[in-house]
mmCIF file of C-alpha atoms in Angstrom:
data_model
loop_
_atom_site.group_PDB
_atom_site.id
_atom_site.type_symbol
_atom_site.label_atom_id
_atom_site.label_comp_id
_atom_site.label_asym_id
_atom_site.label_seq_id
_atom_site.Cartn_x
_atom_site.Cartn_y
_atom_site.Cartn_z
ATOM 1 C CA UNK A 1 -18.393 202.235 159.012
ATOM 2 C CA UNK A 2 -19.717 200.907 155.824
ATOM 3 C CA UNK A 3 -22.062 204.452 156.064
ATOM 4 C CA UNK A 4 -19.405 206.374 155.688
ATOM 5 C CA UNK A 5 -17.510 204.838 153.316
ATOM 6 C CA UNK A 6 -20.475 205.149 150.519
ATOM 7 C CA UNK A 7 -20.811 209.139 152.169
ATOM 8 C CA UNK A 8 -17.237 209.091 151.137
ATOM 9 C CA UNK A 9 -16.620 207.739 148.051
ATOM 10 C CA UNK A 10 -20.236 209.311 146.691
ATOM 11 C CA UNK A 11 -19.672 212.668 147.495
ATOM 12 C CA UNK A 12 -16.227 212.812 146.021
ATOM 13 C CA UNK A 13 -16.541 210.517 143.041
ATOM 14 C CA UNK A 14 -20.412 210.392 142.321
ATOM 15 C CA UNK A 15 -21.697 213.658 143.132
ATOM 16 C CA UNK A 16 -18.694 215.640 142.569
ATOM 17 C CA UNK A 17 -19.574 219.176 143.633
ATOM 18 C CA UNK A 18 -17.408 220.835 140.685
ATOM 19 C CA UNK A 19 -18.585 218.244 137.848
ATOM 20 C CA UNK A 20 -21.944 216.891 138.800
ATOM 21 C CA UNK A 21 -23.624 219.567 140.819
ATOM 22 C CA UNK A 22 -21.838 222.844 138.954
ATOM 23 C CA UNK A 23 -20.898 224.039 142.079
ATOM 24 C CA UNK A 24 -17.608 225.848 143.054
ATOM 25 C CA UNK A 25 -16.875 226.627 139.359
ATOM 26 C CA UNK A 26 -15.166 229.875 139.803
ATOM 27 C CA UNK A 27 -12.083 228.718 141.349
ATOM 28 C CA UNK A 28 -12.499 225.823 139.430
ATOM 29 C CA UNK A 29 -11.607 227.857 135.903
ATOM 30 C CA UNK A 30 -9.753 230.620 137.589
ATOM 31 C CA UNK A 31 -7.232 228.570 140.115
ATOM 32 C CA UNK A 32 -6.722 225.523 137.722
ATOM 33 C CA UNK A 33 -3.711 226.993 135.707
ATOM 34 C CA UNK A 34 -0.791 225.260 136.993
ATOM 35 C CA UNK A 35 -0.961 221.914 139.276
ATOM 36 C CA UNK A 36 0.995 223.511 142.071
ATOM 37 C CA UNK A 37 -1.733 226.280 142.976
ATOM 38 C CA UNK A 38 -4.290 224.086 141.900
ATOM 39 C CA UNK A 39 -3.038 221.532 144.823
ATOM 40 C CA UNK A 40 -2.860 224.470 147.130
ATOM 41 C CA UNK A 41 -6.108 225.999 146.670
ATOM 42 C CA UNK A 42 -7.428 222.476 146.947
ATOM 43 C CA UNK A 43 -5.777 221.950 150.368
ATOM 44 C CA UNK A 44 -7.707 224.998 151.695
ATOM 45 C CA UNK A 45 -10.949 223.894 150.691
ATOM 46 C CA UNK A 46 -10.664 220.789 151.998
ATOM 47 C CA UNK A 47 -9.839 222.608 155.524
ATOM 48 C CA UNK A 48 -12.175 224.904 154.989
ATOM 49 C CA UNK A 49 -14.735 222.618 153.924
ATOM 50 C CA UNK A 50 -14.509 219.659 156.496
ATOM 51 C CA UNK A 51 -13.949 222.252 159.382
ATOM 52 C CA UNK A 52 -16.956 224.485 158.738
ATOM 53 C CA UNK A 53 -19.017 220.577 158.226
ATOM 54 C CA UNK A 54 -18.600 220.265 161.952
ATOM 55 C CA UNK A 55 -18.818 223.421 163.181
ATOM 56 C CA UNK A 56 -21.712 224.205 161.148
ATOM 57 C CA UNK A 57 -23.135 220.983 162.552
ATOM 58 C CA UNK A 58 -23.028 221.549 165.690
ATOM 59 C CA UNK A 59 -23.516 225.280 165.408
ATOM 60 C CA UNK A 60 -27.217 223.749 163.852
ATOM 61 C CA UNK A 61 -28.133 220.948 166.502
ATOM 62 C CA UNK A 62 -27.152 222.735 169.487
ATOM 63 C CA UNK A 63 -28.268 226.532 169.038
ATOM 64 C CA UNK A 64 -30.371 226.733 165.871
ATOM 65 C CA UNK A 65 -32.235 224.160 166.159
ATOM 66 C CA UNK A 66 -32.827 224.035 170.157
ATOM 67 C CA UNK A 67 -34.167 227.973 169.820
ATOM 68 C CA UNK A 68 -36.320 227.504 167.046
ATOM 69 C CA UNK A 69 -34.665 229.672 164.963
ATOM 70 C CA UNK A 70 -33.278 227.476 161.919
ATOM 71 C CA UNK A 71 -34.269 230.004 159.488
ATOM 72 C CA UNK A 72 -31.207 231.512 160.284
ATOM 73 C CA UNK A 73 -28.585 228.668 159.200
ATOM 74 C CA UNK A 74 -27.552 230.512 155.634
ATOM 75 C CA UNK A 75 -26.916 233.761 157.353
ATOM 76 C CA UNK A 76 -24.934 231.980 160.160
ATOM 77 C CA UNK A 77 -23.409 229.399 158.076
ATOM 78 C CA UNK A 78 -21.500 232.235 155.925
ATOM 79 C CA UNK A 79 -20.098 233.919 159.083
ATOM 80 C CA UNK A 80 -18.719 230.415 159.851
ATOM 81 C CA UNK A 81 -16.919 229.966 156.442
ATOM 82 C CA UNK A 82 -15.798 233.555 156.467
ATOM 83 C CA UNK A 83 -14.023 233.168 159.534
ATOM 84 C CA UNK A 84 -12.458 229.918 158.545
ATOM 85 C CA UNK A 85 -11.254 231.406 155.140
ATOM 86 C CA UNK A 86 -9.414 234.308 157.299
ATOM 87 C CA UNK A 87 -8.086 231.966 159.496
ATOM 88 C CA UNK A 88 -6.900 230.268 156.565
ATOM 89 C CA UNK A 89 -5.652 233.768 154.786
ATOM 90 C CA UNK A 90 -3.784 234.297 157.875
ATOM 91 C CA UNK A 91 -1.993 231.299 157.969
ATOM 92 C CA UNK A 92 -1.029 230.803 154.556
ATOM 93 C CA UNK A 93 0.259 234.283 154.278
ATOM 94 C CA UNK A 94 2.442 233.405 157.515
ATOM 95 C CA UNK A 95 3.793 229.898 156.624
ATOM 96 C CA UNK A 96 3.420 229.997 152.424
ATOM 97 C CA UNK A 97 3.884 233.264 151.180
ATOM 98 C CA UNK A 98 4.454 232.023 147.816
ATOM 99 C CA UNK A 99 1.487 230.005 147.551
ATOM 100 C CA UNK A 100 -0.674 233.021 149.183
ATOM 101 C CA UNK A 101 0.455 235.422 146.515
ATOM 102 C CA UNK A 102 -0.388 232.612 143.892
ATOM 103 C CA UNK A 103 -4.069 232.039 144.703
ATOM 104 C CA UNK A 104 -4.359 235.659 145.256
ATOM 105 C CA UNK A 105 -7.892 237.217 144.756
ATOM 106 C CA UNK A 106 -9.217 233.441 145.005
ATOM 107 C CA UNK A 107 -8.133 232.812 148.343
ATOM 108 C CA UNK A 108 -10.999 235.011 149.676
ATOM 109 C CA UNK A 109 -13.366 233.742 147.240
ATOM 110 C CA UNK A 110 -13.313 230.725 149.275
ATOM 111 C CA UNK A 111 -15.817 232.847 151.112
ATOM 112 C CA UNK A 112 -18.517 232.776 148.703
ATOM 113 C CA UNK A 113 -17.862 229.279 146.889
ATOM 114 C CA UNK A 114 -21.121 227.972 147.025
ATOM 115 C CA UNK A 115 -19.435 224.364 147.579
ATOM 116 C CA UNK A 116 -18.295 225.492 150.870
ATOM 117 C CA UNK A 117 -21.901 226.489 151.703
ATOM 118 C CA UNK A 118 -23.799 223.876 149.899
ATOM 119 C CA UNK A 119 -21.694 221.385 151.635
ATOM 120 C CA UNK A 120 -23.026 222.631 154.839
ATOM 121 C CA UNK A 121 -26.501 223.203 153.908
ATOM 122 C CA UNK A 122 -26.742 219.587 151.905
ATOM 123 C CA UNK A 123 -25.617 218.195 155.456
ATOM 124 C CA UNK A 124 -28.098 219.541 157.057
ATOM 125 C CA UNK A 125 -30.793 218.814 154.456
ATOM 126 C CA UNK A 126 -30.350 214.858 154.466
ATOM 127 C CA UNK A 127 -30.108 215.185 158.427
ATOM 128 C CA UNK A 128 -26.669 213.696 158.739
ATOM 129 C CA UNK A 129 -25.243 213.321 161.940
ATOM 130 C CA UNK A 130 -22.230 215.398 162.984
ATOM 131 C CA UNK A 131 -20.075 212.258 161.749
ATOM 132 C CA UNK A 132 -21.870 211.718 158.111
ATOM 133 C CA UNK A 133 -21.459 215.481 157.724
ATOM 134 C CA UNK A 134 -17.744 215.838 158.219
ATOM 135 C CA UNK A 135 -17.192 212.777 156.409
ATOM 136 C CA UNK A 136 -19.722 214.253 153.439
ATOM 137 C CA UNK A 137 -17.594 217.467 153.911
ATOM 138 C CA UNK A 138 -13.730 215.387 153.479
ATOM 139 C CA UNK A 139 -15.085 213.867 150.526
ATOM 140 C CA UNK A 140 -16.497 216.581 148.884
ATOM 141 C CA UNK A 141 -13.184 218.537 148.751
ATOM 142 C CA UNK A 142 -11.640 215.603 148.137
ATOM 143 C CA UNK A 143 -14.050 215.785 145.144
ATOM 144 C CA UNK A 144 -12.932 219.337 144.024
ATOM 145 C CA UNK A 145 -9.588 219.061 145.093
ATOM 146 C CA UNK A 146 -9.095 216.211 142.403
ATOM 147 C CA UNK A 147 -11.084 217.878 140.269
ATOM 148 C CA UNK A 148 -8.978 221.055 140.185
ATOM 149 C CA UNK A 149 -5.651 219.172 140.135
ATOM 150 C CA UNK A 150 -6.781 217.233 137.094
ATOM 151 C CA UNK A 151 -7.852 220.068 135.327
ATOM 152 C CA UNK A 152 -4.332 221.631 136.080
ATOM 153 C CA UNK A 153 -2.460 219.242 134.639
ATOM 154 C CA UNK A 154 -4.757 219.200 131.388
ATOM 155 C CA UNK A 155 -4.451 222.783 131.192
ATOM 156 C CA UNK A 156 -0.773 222.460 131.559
ATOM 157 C CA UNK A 157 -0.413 220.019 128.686
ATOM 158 C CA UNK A 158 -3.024 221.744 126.533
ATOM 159 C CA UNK A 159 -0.112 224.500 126.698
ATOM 160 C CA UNK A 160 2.047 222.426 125.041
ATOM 161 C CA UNK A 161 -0.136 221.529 121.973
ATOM 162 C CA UNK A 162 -1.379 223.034 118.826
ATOM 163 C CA UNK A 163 -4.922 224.093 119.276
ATOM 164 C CA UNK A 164 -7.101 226.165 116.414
ATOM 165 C CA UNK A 165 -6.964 229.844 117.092
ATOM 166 C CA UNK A 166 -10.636 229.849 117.980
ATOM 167 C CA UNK A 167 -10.503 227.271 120.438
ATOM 168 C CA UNK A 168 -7.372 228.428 122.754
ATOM 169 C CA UNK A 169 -8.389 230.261 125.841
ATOM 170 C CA UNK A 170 -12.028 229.865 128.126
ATOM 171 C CA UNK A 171 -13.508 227.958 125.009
ATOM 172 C CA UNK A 172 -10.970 224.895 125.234
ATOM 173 C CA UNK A 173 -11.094 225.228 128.978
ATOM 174 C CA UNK A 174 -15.009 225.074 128.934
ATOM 175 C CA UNK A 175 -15.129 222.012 126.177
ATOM 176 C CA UNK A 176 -12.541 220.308 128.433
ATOM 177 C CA UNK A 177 -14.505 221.182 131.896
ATOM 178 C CA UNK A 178 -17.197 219.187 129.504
ATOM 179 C CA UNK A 179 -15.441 216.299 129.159
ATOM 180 C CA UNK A 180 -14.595 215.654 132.752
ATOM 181 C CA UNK A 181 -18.106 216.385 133.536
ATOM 182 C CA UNK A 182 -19.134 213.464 131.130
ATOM 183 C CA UNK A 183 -16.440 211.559 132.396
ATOM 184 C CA UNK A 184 -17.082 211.343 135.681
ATOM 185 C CA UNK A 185 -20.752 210.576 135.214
ATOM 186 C CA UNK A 186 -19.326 207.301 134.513
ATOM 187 C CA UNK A 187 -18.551 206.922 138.544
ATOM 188 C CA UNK A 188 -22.523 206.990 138.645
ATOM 189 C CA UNK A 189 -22.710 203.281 138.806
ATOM 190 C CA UNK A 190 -20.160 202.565 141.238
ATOM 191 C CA UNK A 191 -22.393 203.219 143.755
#
């Protein structure tokens, strides 16, 4: 139990995927306008993430690996997520309309955020069992999804202040990404 705990708390705090390992920074900048959507888009990924975790697990330790043909885990891995991401589309658009309109075009990207794939491969690289990995997977988008929140609400109160000319826009979004970045290097010696 104490495994998973430091799986946990290391993969969301100490090796963010957004702010330590640079991955996933698409719908990082793109979704993190308002808190609400940012909240939202992070509740997907962390479906989407700690489902495709096990399936991709076992998908790996009880076909690929068995027939010898691992070399195939990117290709099949992506097939995974995709599905997962259209079952997600699907329900969304059903049960929040609102919220599925707000994500929009980023909603799909899901499919190619290289979190939701380097989640999967990274479990597969350290050889975690089918537990570690959908633990590793939880806290990852854990990870993003507080990193995307907090970046929300910055970006909402950044709104609200007097920035230079040259500095409003991708530039104080970038400097701030930055920040957070540095900041959470300080979770580095928690573990």
């Amino acid at each position: 139990m104490k495994e998973l705990l430091i799986i946990l708390i290391a993969s969301a705090l100490v090796n963010n995927v957004v702010l330590s390992q640079f991955l996933g920074i698409c719908p990082f900048l793109g979704v993190s306008k308002k808190v609400e959507t940012a909240a939202g888009m992070g509740a997907a990924v962390v479906f989407v993430i700690t489902i495709a975790s096990a399936v991709t697990s076992l998908i790996y330790s009880c076909i690929l690996r068995p027939l010898d043909v691992t070399y195939l885990q990117t290709i099949v891995f992506i097939l995974v997520i995709a599905a997962l991401v259209q079952f997600v589309e699907m329900v969304l658009k059903k049960v929040m309309p609102a919220l599925y309109s707000a994500l929009g075009v980023y909603l799909p990207l899901i499919t190619t955020n290289c979190a939701v794939l380097g989640v999967a491969i990274n479990n597969v690289n350290k050889d975690y069992t089918f537990l570690e990995g959908i633990v590793n997977g939880l806290g990852t988008s854990i990870g993003f999804m507080v990193a995307i929140v907090i970046m929300a609400g910055i970006r909402e109160r950044i709104e609200d202040n007097d920035i230079p000319h040259a500095m409003k826009g991708s530039p104080i979004v970038l400097v701030t990404a930055g920040l957070m970045a540095i900041a959470f290097c300080g979770f580095a010696g928690l573990l």
